[in-house]
Coordinates of C-alpha atoms (C1' of nucleotides) in Angstrom, one line a residue:
Chain A
M1 CA 8.9 31.5 21.0
D2 CA 7.9 34.0 23.5
T3 CA 7.3 37.1 21.7
P4 CA 7.4 40.5 23.3
Q5 CA 3.8 41.0 22.4
K6 CA 2.9 38.4 24.8
T7 CA 4.7 40.2 27.4
V8 CA 3.1 43.3 26.7
T9 CA -0.3 41.9 26.7
Q10 CA 0.1 40.3 30.0
I11 CA -2.6 40.8 32.4
E12 CA -1.8 43.7 34.6
T13 CA -1.6 43.2 38.2
P14 CA -3.4 45.4 40.7
V15 CA -0.3 45.8 42.6
S16 CA 1.7 47.2 39.7
K17 CA -1.1 49.4 38.7
L18 CA -1.4 50.8 42.1
K19 CA 2.2 51.3 42.2
V20 CA 2.0 53.4 39.2
E21 CA -1.0 55.3 40.1
N22 CA 0.5 56.3 43.3
S23 CA 3.7 57.4 41.8
P24 CA 4.4 61.1 41.5
V25 CA 4.8 60.8 37.9
F26 CA 1.5 59.3 37.4
N27 CA 0.0 61.9 39.5
Y28 CA 1.7 64.5 37.5
I29 CA 0.4 63.0 34.3
N30 CA -3.0 62.9 35.7
S31 CA -2.8 66.5 36.6
L32 CA -2.2 67.4 33.0
S33 CA -4.9 68.6 30.8
P34 CA -6.1 66.0 28.4
I35 CA -4.8 66.3 25.0
T36 CA -7.1 68.2 22.9
T37 CA -8.3 66.4 19.9
V38 CA -7.0 68.0 16.9
K39 CA -8.4 67.7 13.5
S40 CA -6.7 65.2 11.5
I41 CA -5.2 66.7 8.5
S42 CA -4.0 64.8 5.6
N43 CA -0.7 66.0 5.2
A44 CA 1.5 65.6 2.3
Q45 CA 4.4 64.9 4.5
T46 CA 2.6 62.6 6.6
F47 CA 4.8 59.8 6.6
S48 CA 7.4 61.6 8.4
S49 CA 9.6 59.4 10.1
L50 CA 8.4 60.7 13.3
S51 CA 5.0 59.5 12.6
F52 CA 6.0 56.1 11.7
T53 CA 8.9 55.7 13.7
S54 CA 8.6 52.5 15.4
P55 CA 6.7 52.9 18.5
P56 CA 8.6 52.8 21.7
P57 CA 8.9 49.2 22.3
V58 CA 7.8 49.7 25.7
F59 CA 4.4 50.5 24.6
T60 CA 4.2 48.3 21.7
T61 CA 5.8 45.1 20.9
P62 CA 8.9 45.0 18.9
H63 CA 6.9 43.6 16.2
V64 CA 4.6 46.3 16.3
A65 CA 7.3 48.7 16.1
S66 CA 8.7 47.0 13.3
H67 CA 5.6 47.0 11.4
K68 CA 4.0 50.1 12.3
G69 CA 6.6 52.4 11.4
S70 CA 6.2 53.0 7.8
R71 CA 7.5 56.3 7.2
F72 CA 5.1 56.6 4.5
R73 CA 2.3 56.0 6.6
S74 CA 0.6 59.1 7.5
H75 CA -0.1 60.0 10.8
S76 CA -3.6 60.9 10.3
N77 CA -4.7 58.3 7.9
S78 CA -5.9 56.0 10.5
S79 CA -8.9 55.4 8.6
D80 CA -7.3 54.7 5.5
P81 CA -8.2 51.2 4.4
S82 CA -5.0 50.6 2.7
N83 CA -3.1 51.3 5.8
K84 CA -5.2 49.1 7.8
V85 CA -4.7 46.3 5.4
V86 CA -1.0 46.6 5.6
E87 CA -1.0 47.0 9.3
E88 CA -3.4 44.3 10.0
A89 CA -1.5 42.0 7.9
L90 CA 1.6 42.8 9.8
L91 CA 0.1 43.2 13.1
E92 CA -1.9 40.1 13.6
K93 CA -1.2 39.8 17.2
E94 CA -1.1 43.3 18.0
P95 CA -3.2 44.4 20.8
P96 CA -6.2 46.3 19.8
Q97 CA -5.2 49.5 21.3
I98 CA -2.0 49.4 19.4
L99 CA -3.5 48.4 16.2
N100 CA -5.8 51.3 16.4
N101 CA -3.1 53.5 17.1
E102 CA -2.4 55.0 13.8
C103 CA -1.2 58.1 15.2
L104 CA 1.8 56.5 16.5
T105 CA 2.8 53.9 18.4
T106 CA 1.6 54.2 21.7
T107 CA -1.1 55.3 23.6
P108 CA -2.5 58.1 21.7
R109 CA -5.6 56.8 20.3
V110 CA -7.3 57.8 17.2
T111 CA -10.5 59.5 17.6
N112 CA -13.3 59.4 15.2
D113 CA -12.0 62.4 13.5
G114 CA -8.6 61.0 13.1
A115 CA -7.1 62.8 15.9
C116 CA -4.8 61.2 18.3
E117 CA -5.7 61.3 21.9
Y118 CA -3.8 60.5 24.9
G119 CA -5.9 59.4 27.7
E120 CA -5.1 58.8 31.3
T121 CA -6.4 55.4 30.9
D122 CA -3.9 54.9 28.1
L123 CA -1.1 56.2 30.1
Q124 CA -2.1 54.2 33.0
K125 CA -2.4 51.1 31.0
M126 CA 1.0 51.7 29.5
C127 CA 2.4 52.0 32.8
D128 CA 0.5 49.1 34.1
D129 CA 1.7 46.9 31.4
N130 CA 5.2 48.0 31.8
V131 CA 5.1 47.8 35.4
K132 CA 3.7 44.5 35.2
R133 CA 6.5 43.4 33.1
K134 CA 9.0 44.8 35.5
S135 CA 7.0 44.1 38.6
D136 CA 9.5 41.5 39.8
T137 CA 12.5 43.4 38.9
P138 CA 12.3 46.5 40.9
D139 CA 15.7 47.9 40.4
W140 CA 15.8 50.2 37.6
E141 CA 19.0 48.9 36.3
T142 CA 17.2 45.8 35.6
L143 CA 14.5 47.7 34.1
I144 CA 16.8 49.3 31.7
S145 CA 18.2 46.0 30.8
D146 CA 14.8 44.6 30.3
S147 CA 13.7 47.4 28.3
S148 CA 16.2 46.7 25.7
D149 CA 13.5 46.8 23.2
M150 CA 12.9 50.3 24.0
L151 CA 16.5 51.1 23.9
I152 CA 16.7 49.7 20.5
Y153 CA 14.1 51.7 19.1
G154 CA 15.0 54.5 21.2
S155 CA 17.6 56.8 20.2
P156 CA 21.0 56.0 21.3
N157 CA 20.3 58.4 23.9
D158 CA 17.1 56.9 24.9
S159 CA 18.8 54.4 27.0
E160 CA 20.7 57.2 28.5
A161 CA 17.9 59.5 28.9
F162 CA 15.8 56.9 30.3
R163 CA 18.4 55.8 32.6
C164 CA 18.8 59.2 33.7
F165 CA 15.2 59.6 34.1
L166 CA 14.9 56.5 36.1
Q167 CA 17.7 57.6 38.2
R168 CA 16.1 60.9 38.9
S169 CA 12.8 59.3 39.5
S170 CA 14.4 56.9 41.8
D171 CA 15.9 59.7 43.7
S172 CA 12.5 61.1 44.2
K173 CA 11.2 57.8 45.3
T174 CA 9.2 57.5 42.2
R175 CA 8.7 54.3 40.7
L176 CA 8.3 54.5 37.0
C177 CA 6.9 52.3 34.6
D178 CA 9.5 51.8 32.1
G179 CA 9.6 53.0 28.7
G180 CA 6.4 53.7 27.1
S181 CA 5.4 56.8 28.6
K182 CA 8.9 57.9 28.5
P183 CA 8.1 61.3 27.2
A184 CA 5.5 61.9 29.7
L185 CA 7.6 60.6 32.3
V186 CA 10.4 62.8 31.5
A187 CA 8.3 65.8 31.9
P188 CA 8.2 65.8 35.6
V189 CA 11.9 66.0 35.8
S190 CA 12.2 68.6 33.3
Q191 CA 13.8 71.8 34.0
S192 CA 11.9 73.7 31.6
N193 CA 9.4 76.2 32.5
E194 CA 7.9 76.5 29.1
P195 CA 4.5 78.0 29.1
E196 CA 3.3 75.4 26.8
S197 CA -0.2 74.1 27.1
S198 CA -0.4 71.3 29.4
D199 CA -1.9 68.8 27.1
A200 CA -0.3 65.5 26.9
L201 CA 1.2 66.2 23.6
S202 CA 2.9 69.3 24.9
I203 CA 4.1 67.3 27.8
L204 CA 5.5 64.8 25.6
H205 CA 7.2 67.4 23.6
R206 CA 8.6 69.0 26.6
G207 CA 9.8 65.7 27.8
V208 CA 11.8 65.4 24.7
R209 CA 13.0 68.9 24.9
R210 CA 14.0 68.4 28.4
R211 CA 16.0 65.6 27.4
C212 CA 17.5 67.6 24.8
L213 CA 18.4 70.2 27.2
D214 CA 20.2 67.7 29.2
F215 CA 22.1 66.6 26.2
E216 CA 22.7 70.1 25.3
M217 CA 24.8 70.7 28.2
P218 CA 26.9 67.7 28.4
R219 CA 29.9 69.4 29.7
N220 CA 28.1 71.9 31.8
N221 CA 26.1 69.6 33.8
N222 CA 28.5 67.9 35.8
Q223 CA 25.9 66.9 38.2
T224 CA 24.3 64.5 36.0
P225 CA 27.1 63.0 34.1
R226 CA 25.1 60.0 33.3
C227 CA 22.6 62.0 31.6
V228 CA 25.1 63.8 29.5
V229 CA 24.9 62.8 26.0
P230 CA 27.0 64.8 23.7
S231 CA 25.2 65.6 20.6
I232 CA 26.2 64.2 17.3
G233 CA 24.9 67.2 15.6
L234 CA 22.6 66.0 13.0
H235 CA 19.0 66.0 12.7
L236 CA 18.3 68.0 15.6
N237 CA 20.5 70.7 14.3
A238 CA 18.1 70.7 11.5
I239 CA 15.3 70.8 13.8
A240 CA 16.8 73.7 15.6
M241 CA 17.2 75.3 12.3
S242 CA 13.8 74.6 11.2
S243 CA 12.4 75.9 14.3
K244 CA 14.9 78.6 14.9
D245 CA 12.3 81.1 14.7
N246 CA 10.3 79.4 17.2
N247 CA 11.4 80.8 20.4
N248 CA 10.2 78.0 22.4
V249 CA 12.1 75.5 20.5
S250 CA 15.1 77.2 19.1
K251 CA 16.5 78.0 22.5
E252 CA 16.2 74.6 23.7
Y253 CA 17.4 72.8 20.7
S254 CA 20.8 73.4 19.8
F255 CA 21.8 70.0 19.3
T256 CA 21.8 67.0 17.6
G257 CA 21.3 64.0 15.8
N258 CA 21.5 61.9 18.8
V259 CA 18.7 63.7 20.2
K260 CA 17.1 63.5 16.9
V261 CA 17.1 59.8 17.0
G262 CA 15.8 60.0 20.4
L263 CA 13.1 62.1 19.3
Q264 CA 12.1 59.7 16.8
S265 CA 11.7 57.0 19.1
S266 CA 10.6 59.0 22.0
T267 CA 8.6 61.5 20.2
T268 CA 6.9 59.1 18.0
P269 CA 4.2 59.0 20.4
V270 CA 4.6 62.5 21.0
L271 CA 3.9 63.5 17.5
P272 CA 0.6 62.1 16.6
S273 CA 0.0 62.3 13.1
D274 CA -2.7 64.7 13.8
D275 CA -0.3 66.9 15.3
I276 CA 1.8 66.7 12.3
G277 CA -1.0 67.4 10.2
R278 CA -1.9 70.3 12.2
D279 CA 1.6 71.5 12.0
N280 CA 1.7 71.3 8.4
E281 CA -1.5 73.1 8.2
I282 CA 0.0 75.7 10.3
R283 CA 3.0 75.8 8.1
E284 CA 0.8 76.2 5.1
A285 CA -1.1 78.9 6.7
A286 CA 1.6 80.8 8.4
G287 CA 4.8 79.6 6.9
V288 CA 7.4 77.3 8.0
E289 CA 8.9 79.6 10.5
E290 CA 5.7 79.5 12.4
A291 CA 5.9 75.8 12.6
P292 CA 6.1 74.4 16.0
L293 CA 8.5 71.9 17.1
S294 CA 6.6 69.0 15.8
L295 CA 6.7 70.5 12.4
A296 CA 10.3 71.1 12.6
L297 CA 10.7 67.5 13.3
V298 CA 8.5 66.6 10.5
E299 CA 10.6 68.7 8.3
V300 CA 13.6 67.0 9.4
N301 CA 12.3 63.7 8.6
Q302 CA 10.6 64.7 5.5
S303 CA 13.6 66.0 3.9
S304 CA 16.2 63.8 2.8
P305 CA 19.7 64.7 3.6
K306 CA 20.1 65.9 0.1
K307 CA 17.1 68.1 0.4
K308 CA 18.4 69.5 3.5
R309 CA 21.7 70.1 2.0
R310 CA 20.1 71.8 -0.8
K311 CA 18.1 73.9 1.5
S312 CA 21.1 75.1 3.2
E313 CA 23.6 75.2 0.4
Q314 CA 21.6 75.8 -2.6
A315 CA 18.7 77.7 -1.5
G316 CA 20.4 79.2 1.2
E317 CA 18.5 79.8 4.1
G318 CA 14.9 80.1 3.9
E319 CA 12.9 77.0 4.2
S320 CA 10.6 78.4 1.7
S321 CA 13.4 78.0 -0.8
C322 CA 13.7 74.4 -0.1
K323 CA 13.8 72.4 -3.1
R324 CA 13.1 68.8 -3.3
C325 CA 13.1 66.1 -5.9
N326 CA 13.0 66.8 -9.5
C327 CA 11.9 63.5 -10.8
K328 CA 10.5 63.3 -14.3
K329 CA 10.1 59.8 -15.1
S330 CA 10.2 57.8 -12.0
K331 CA 6.9 59.1 -10.8
C332 CA 8.7 59.5 -7.5
L333 CA 8.1 55.9 -6.8
K334 CA 11.6 54.7 -7.1
L335 CA 14.7 55.1 -5.1
Y336 CA 15.9 57.5 -7.6
C337 CA 13.5 59.9 -6.0
E338 CA 15.1 61.3 -3.0
C339 CA 11.8 62.0 -1.4
F340 CA 10.6 58.5 -1.9
A341 CA 13.9 57.1 -0.8
A342 CA 13.8 59.2 2.2
G343 CA 10.4 57.9 3.0
V344 CA 8.6 61.1 2.6
Y345 CA 5.9 62.3 0.3
C346 CA 6.7 64.9 -2.2
I347 CA 5.5 68.3 -1.5
E348 CA 5.1 71.5 -3.2
P349 CA 8.7 72.4 -3.4
C350 CA 9.3 69.4 -5.4
S351 CA 9.6 69.8 -9.1
C352 CA 8.6 66.3 -9.9
I353 CA 6.4 65.4 -12.8
D354 CA 3.7 63.0 -12.7
C355 CA 4.4 62.4 -9.1
F356 CA 2.8 59.5 -7.3
N357 CA 4.5 60.0 -4.1
K358 CA 1.7 61.7 -2.5
P359 CA -0.7 60.8 0.2
I360 CA -3.4 60.5 -2.3
H361 CA -1.6 57.6 -3.8
E362 CA -0.7 56.1 -0.6
D363 CA -1.6 52.7 -1.6
T364 CA 0.6 52.9 -4.6
V365 CA 3.4 54.3 -2.5
L366 CA 3.1 51.6 0.0
A367 CA 2.9 48.9 -2.5
T368 CA 5.9 50.2 -4.3
R369 CA 7.8 50.6 -1.2
K370 CA 6.9 47.1 -0.2
Q371 CA 8.1 45.8 -3.5
I372 CA 11.3 47.6 -3.3
E373 CA 11.8 46.3 0.2
S374 CA 11.1 42.8 -0.9
R375 CA 14.0 43.3 -3.3
N376 CA 16.2 44.9 -0.7
P377 CA 15.0 45.0 2.8
L378 CA 17.3 47.7 3.6
A379 CA 16.4 49.9 0.7
F380 CA 14.9 52.4 2.9
A381 CA 17.2 52.0 5.8
P382 CA 19.7 54.6 6.5
K383 CA 22.5 54.5 4.1
V384 CA 25.0 55.4 6.6
I385 CA 25.7 53.5 9.7
R386 CA 26.9 55.7 12.3
N387 CA 28.7 54.0 15.0
S388 CA 30.5 56.6 16.8
D389 CA 29.9 59.4 18.9
S390 CA 29.7 62.8 17.6
T391 CA 31.8 64.0 20.4
I392 CA 34.7 62.3 19.0
E393 CA 33.9 63.3 15.5
V394 CA 33.5 66.8 16.2
G395 CA 35.9 66.9 18.9
E396 CA 39.5 67.6 18.9
D397 CA 40.3 64.6 17.0
A398 CA 38.4 65.0 13.9
S399 CA 40.4 62.4 12.2
K400 CA 38.3 59.8 13.9
T401 CA 35.2 61.0 12.3
P402 CA 35.3 58.7 9.3
A403 CA 35.8 55.7 11.3
S404 CA 32.7 56.4 13.2
A405 CA 30.3 56.1 10.3
R406 CA 30.1 54.1 7.2
H407 CA 28.0 53.9 4.2
K408 CA 26.0 50.8 4.6
R409 CA 26.4 49.5 1.2
G410 CA 29.5 51.4 0.1
C411 CA 30.0 53.4 -3.0
N412 CA 31.0 52.3 -6.4
C413 CA 32.6 55.4 -7.7
K414 CA 34.7 55.1 -10.8
K415 CA 35.5 58.6 -11.8
S416 CA 34.7 60.9 -9.0
N417 CA 37.4 59.5 -6.8
C418 CA 34.9 59.7 -4.0
L419 CA 35.6 63.4 -3.9
K420 CA 32.3 64.6 -5.1
K421 CA 28.8 64.2 -4.0
Y422 CA 28.2 61.7 -6.6
C423 CA 29.8 59.5 -4.1
E424 CA 27.3 58.5 -1.5
C425 CA 30.0 58.0 1.1
Y426 CA 31.4 61.4 0.5
Q427 CA 28.0 63.0 0.3
S428 CA 27.1 61.4 3.6
G429 CA 30.3 62.7 5.1
V430 CA 31.7 59.4 5.8
G431 CA 34.8 57.6 4.7
C432 CA 34.8 54.8 2.3
S433 CA 35.1 51.4 3.7
I434 CA 35.8 47.9 2.7
N435 CA 32.3 47.7 1.4
C436 CA 33.1 50.2 -1.2
R437 CA 34.0 49.2 -4.7
C438 CA 35.2 52.5 -5.6
E439 CA 38.3 53.1 -7.8
G440 CA 40.9 55.6 -7.0
C441 CA 39.3 56.4 -3.7
K442 CA 40.4 59.7 -2.3
N443 CA 37.5 60.2 0.0
A444 CA 38.4 63.0 2.2
F445 CA 36.5 61.5 5.0
G446 CA 38.4 58.3 4.8
R447 CA 39.7 56.2 2.1
K448 CA 38.7 52.7 1.4
D449 CA 42.3 51.5 1.7
G450 CA 42.3 52.4 5.3
S451 CA 44.6 55.3 5.0
S452 CA 41.6 57.2 5.4
F453 CA 41.5 58.0 8.9
A454 CA 45.0 59.1 9.2
G455 CA 43.8 62.6 9.8
M456 CA 41.8 65.1 8.1
D457 CA 44.7 67.4 7.7
T458 CA 46.6 64.9 5.8
E459 CA 43.6 64.0 3.8
Q460 CA 42.8 67.6 3.2
D461 CA 46.3 68.3 2.0
Q462 CA 46.1 65.4 -0.3
E463 CA 42.8 66.3 -1.5
N464 CA 43.9 69.8 -2.1
E465 CA 46.7 68.5 -4.2
T466 CA 44.6 66.3 -6.3
S467 CA 41.8 68.7 -6.6
G468 CA 44.0 71.5 -7.6
K469 CA 42.9 71.1 -11.1
S470 CA 39.5 72.2 -10.3
G471 CA 40.6 74.8 -8.0
T472 CA 38.1 73.5 -5.6
T473 CA 39.2 72.7 -2.1
I474 CA 38.0 69.4 -0.9
P475 CA 35.5 70.3 1.6
L476 CA 36.4 69.5 5.1
P477 CA 34.4 66.9 6.5
P478 CA 31.5 68.5 8.2
S479 CA 31.8 68.7 11.8
T480 CA 29.1 66.3 11.7
P481 CA 30.0 63.7 9.3
M482 CA 26.4 63.1 8.3
P483 CA 25.0 66.5 8.2
L484 CA 21.3 66.4 8.2
R485 CA 21.5 63.1 6.8
Q486 CA 18.5 60.9 6.9
P487 CA 19.9 57.7 8.0
L488 CA 19.9 58.1 11.6
A489 CA 16.4 59.1 11.8
Q490 CA 15.2 56.6 9.4
L491 CA 16.7 53.7 10.7
P492 CA 14.5 53.2 13.5
I493 CA 11.8 54.6 11.4
S494 CA 12.2 52.1 8.8
S495 CA 9.2 51.0 7.0
N496 CA 6.7 49.2 8.8
N497 CA 6.1 47.0 6.0
M498 CA 9.2 45.2 6.8
L499 CA 9.2 41.8 8.3
P500 CA 10.2 41.7 11.9
S501 CA 13.4 40.2 11.0
Q502 CA 14.0 42.9 8.6
Q503 CA 13.1 45.4 11.1
S504 CA 15.5 44.0 13.4
Q505 CA 18.1 44.3 10.8
Q506 CA 17.5 47.9 10.7
H507 CA 17.8 48.1 14.3
L508 CA 21.0 46.5 14.0
H509 CA 22.2 49.1 11.8
G510 CA 20.9 52.0 13.5
A511 CA 19.4 51.9 16.9
S512 CA 21.8 49.5 18.3
L513 CA 24.7 51.3 17.0
Y514 CA 23.3 54.5 18.2
N515 CA 22.7 53.1 21.5
S516 CA 26.2 52.1 21.7
Q517 CA 27.0 55.6 20.9
S518 CA 25.0 56.9 23.7
F519 CA 26.8 54.7 26.1
R520 CA 30.0 55.6 24.7
K521 CA 29.2 59.2 25.3
Q522 CA 28.1 58.4 28.7
D523 CA 31.3 56.7 29.4
M524 CA 33.3 59.4 27.9
G525 CA 31.8 62.0 30.1
L526 CA 33.8 60.4 32.8
M527 CA 36.9 59.6 31.0
S528 CA 40.0 61.1 29.9
H529 CA 40.3 62.1 26.3
S530 CA 42.8 59.4 25.5
R531 CA 40.7 56.8 27.2
I532 CA 37.8 58.0 25.3
E533 CA 39.6 57.6 22.1
T534 CA 40.7 54.2 22.9
I535 CA 37.2 53.1 23.8
A536 CA 35.7 54.8 20.9
E537 CA 38.0 53.1 18.5
E538 CA 37.5 49.8 20.2
R539 CA 33.8 50.1 20.0
A540 CA 33.8 51.4 16.6
E541 CA 35.8 48.3 15.7
D542 CA 33.4 46.1 17.6
I543 CA 30.6 47.6 15.8
E544 CA 32.2 47.2 12.5
N545 CA 32.9 43.6 13.3
F546 CA 29.5 43.2 14.6
I547 CA 28.1 44.4 11.4
H548 CA 30.2 42.3 9.3
S549 CA 30.1 39.3 11.5
P550 CA 28.5 36.2 10.3
V551 CA 26.2 36.5 13.2
T552 CA 24.7 39.6 12.1
N553 CA 25.0 38.6 8.6
I554 CA 24.7 42.0 7.3
N555 CA 27.1 41.7 4.6
A556 CA 25.9 42.5 1.2
L557 CA 25.5 39.5 -0.9
S558 CA 25.9 40.9 -4.3
P559 CA 29.0 42.5 -5.5
N560 CA 27.4 45.7 -5.1
S561 CA 26.1 44.8 -1.8
K562 CA 22.8 45.8 -3.0
R563 CA 21.0 42.9 -1.4
V564 CA 21.5 42.3 2.1
S565 CA 20.5 39.3 4.1
L566 CA 18.9 39.7 7.4
P567 CA 20.8 39.3 10.5
H568 CA 20.3 36.4 12.7
M569 CA 20.6 37.1 16.2
D570 CA 19.5 34.8 18.8
S571 CA 18.6 35.7 22.3
T572 CA 21.8 34.3 23.5
E573 CA 23.7 36.9 21.7
T574 CA 21.5 39.4 22.8
T575 CA 22.0 38.5 26.3
H576 CA 25.6 38.4 25.9
W577 CA 25.8 41.9 24.6
R578 CA 23.6 43.1 27.2
R579 CA 24.7 44.0 30.5
N580 CA 28.1 45.3 30.4
G581 CA 28.0 48.9 30.3
G582 CA 26.7 50.7 27.4
R583 CA 27.9 48.7 24.5
K584 CA 26.4 45.5 25.5
L585 CA 23.3 47.2 26.5
L586 CA 22.9 48.6 23.1
L587 CA 23.3 45.7 21.1
S588 CA 21.5 43.6 23.4
S589 CA 18.4 45.4 22.7
I590 CA 18.5 44.5 19.1
P591 CA 17.4 41.0 19.5
T592 CA 14.8 41.7 21.9
F593 CA 12.4 42.1 19.2
P594 CA 12.0 40.7 16.0
S595 CA 15.0 38.6 16.4
L596 CA 12.6 36.4 18.0
T597 CA 10.8 35.9 14.9
P598 CA 11.9 33.5 12.4
H599 CA 14.1 34.8 9.7
H600 CA 11.7 34.8 6.8
Chain B
dG1 C1' 19.5 77.6 -16.9
dA2 C1' 21.1 74.2 -20.2
dG3 C1' 24.0 70.6 -20.8
dT4 C1' 27.2 67.1 -19.0
dT5 C1' 28.8 63.9 -15.8
dT6 C1' 28.3 60.6 -12.5
dG7 C1' 26.9 56.6 -10.1
dA8 C1' 22.8 54.5 -7.8
dA9 C1' 18.9 52.0 -9.0
dA10 C1' 16.4 49.3 -12.0
dC11 C1' 16.2 46.2 -15.5
dT12 C1' 17.6 42.3 -18.5
Chain C
dC1 C1' 24.8 37.9 -11.0
dA2 C1' 27.0 40.6 -14.5
dG3 C1' 26.0 43.8 -17.9
dT4 C1' 23.1 47.4 -19.5
dT5 C1' 19.8 51.0 -19.2
dT6 C1' 17.5 54.4 -16.7
dC7 C1' 17.3 58.0 -13.8
dA8 C1' 18.0 62.1 -11.2
dA9 C1' 21.4 64.6 -8.6
dA10 C1' 25.7 66.8 -8.9
dC11 C1' 28.4 69.4 -11.4
dT12 C1' 30.1 72.5 -15.1
dC13 C1' 29.8 76.2 -18.1

DNA sequence: GAGTTTGAAACT
DNA sequence: CAGTTTCAAACTC
């Protein structure tokens, strides 16, 4: 089987290399100041999803992405033997440069002091490799198609963003190497005039921001409709919140989960662990509010949805008041622990006792995680599968919201009627689905029986009636069904311990779906509302079917759906899904990777 | 803040 | 794989 790795490791051709070197983008990159090596700081929150998010496929092979992304893995622990063991075991065929790349996925290399460094050579190589891969497929449309892997890992918007980017680049006669250096590549087209340092890292950040900016004004920027990607209002909102005091960031980020996802994938390389560590250090020294974007991102990933919720609801506003897990017996090494489940280390705000979920116990954490994953490959995958576009959800037709996302496994509520946060579906802001075994479902976001999506008003009324006893009004579904919910982010991030096939499964759940979202958004930008609805429904349906189809084999096996088999997607399917507008493109990317590897 | 309820996760 | 136990969050008072 021809694995992506092979492709990546292809010998670069002088021509392609030259091509890249001569490109404005490359020149731009070269003109940038080298990234300054930052001291690697062991950070408690090191395994932020950002850090482990699978590397952009473009730079790394799908397998790499699959394996590397342990959320638990810390950024800076490149030297950690345990990490190496795990990684090496998983990354047998990984090119050296990638293997050594603890920081993240791509080019940033780890220096002796643990810092990640982006070198021109690296960038160049990335481009070279990628160009090489695409050397015979000049048109960027093809590039996009071929870079499905990237799309997979990338945020739903990645494809969009990248497409946009390519388009722009194309306009400027610039030939880009696909993928990998996405962030860096984006920078040149950025509109931002931020005074940030010019180091590669900053550039990367800016690239992301830029993209965010683009997303941010989906309706305002008529000139670049294709780049318009309505936010889905999730993690990035959190990011924005986290960094609201950061002028540089707050003003640019006013969006969304979609972007968030994008950040994960795209920023993975952008956020070297070292940077994260630095950010954390900064946070510790100066407080969260001082935290730079990267920190904000870290925070987002670090905190499970629940945490976030608590932050905002319970604690109120200050991040300083954030409260995390409160485990007493699980040692924070079981899914009971929200931190652990979210793939983050426990930190100071946690009230846990005898906590092992700390960098210092990384080995234990990884081992435990691995064990849990062996039991349930998707244990750390996002619990909610979001398949629709936030635009729809938060748009005029809120009633569509529930249909757009579903709890992966479904709930099993017996007494809460899915009206309280005991219910994971409800808590996630999604409706119950056929996967749920709940009794007396009254989920305001959508009932299992299907009456769910009739409309929030109706639901609301019903809920109000039923909840009258408690006097509590059933909370309206959040504008963003999955407020600050982990899933999105984590999907792509999934543990790197996973087998390629497992990883692909996750992609199936997340990235691919998100990708579809992005395309949907894209399409929607040019369609009438009714048309959008139709398409949205259709696609949501498709996704649903896709998820439950024998092909994907994602159905839970046990009554409780606790164990999920891995999807089997062959390249044929991949191809099939590919090329037809967004939807196909999305799903197509899924198989690009690990699907190539044998299932088990 | 303590106690209760709830349902997921883990265990048998 | 069903039943039971454990666990910690959500909730109530």
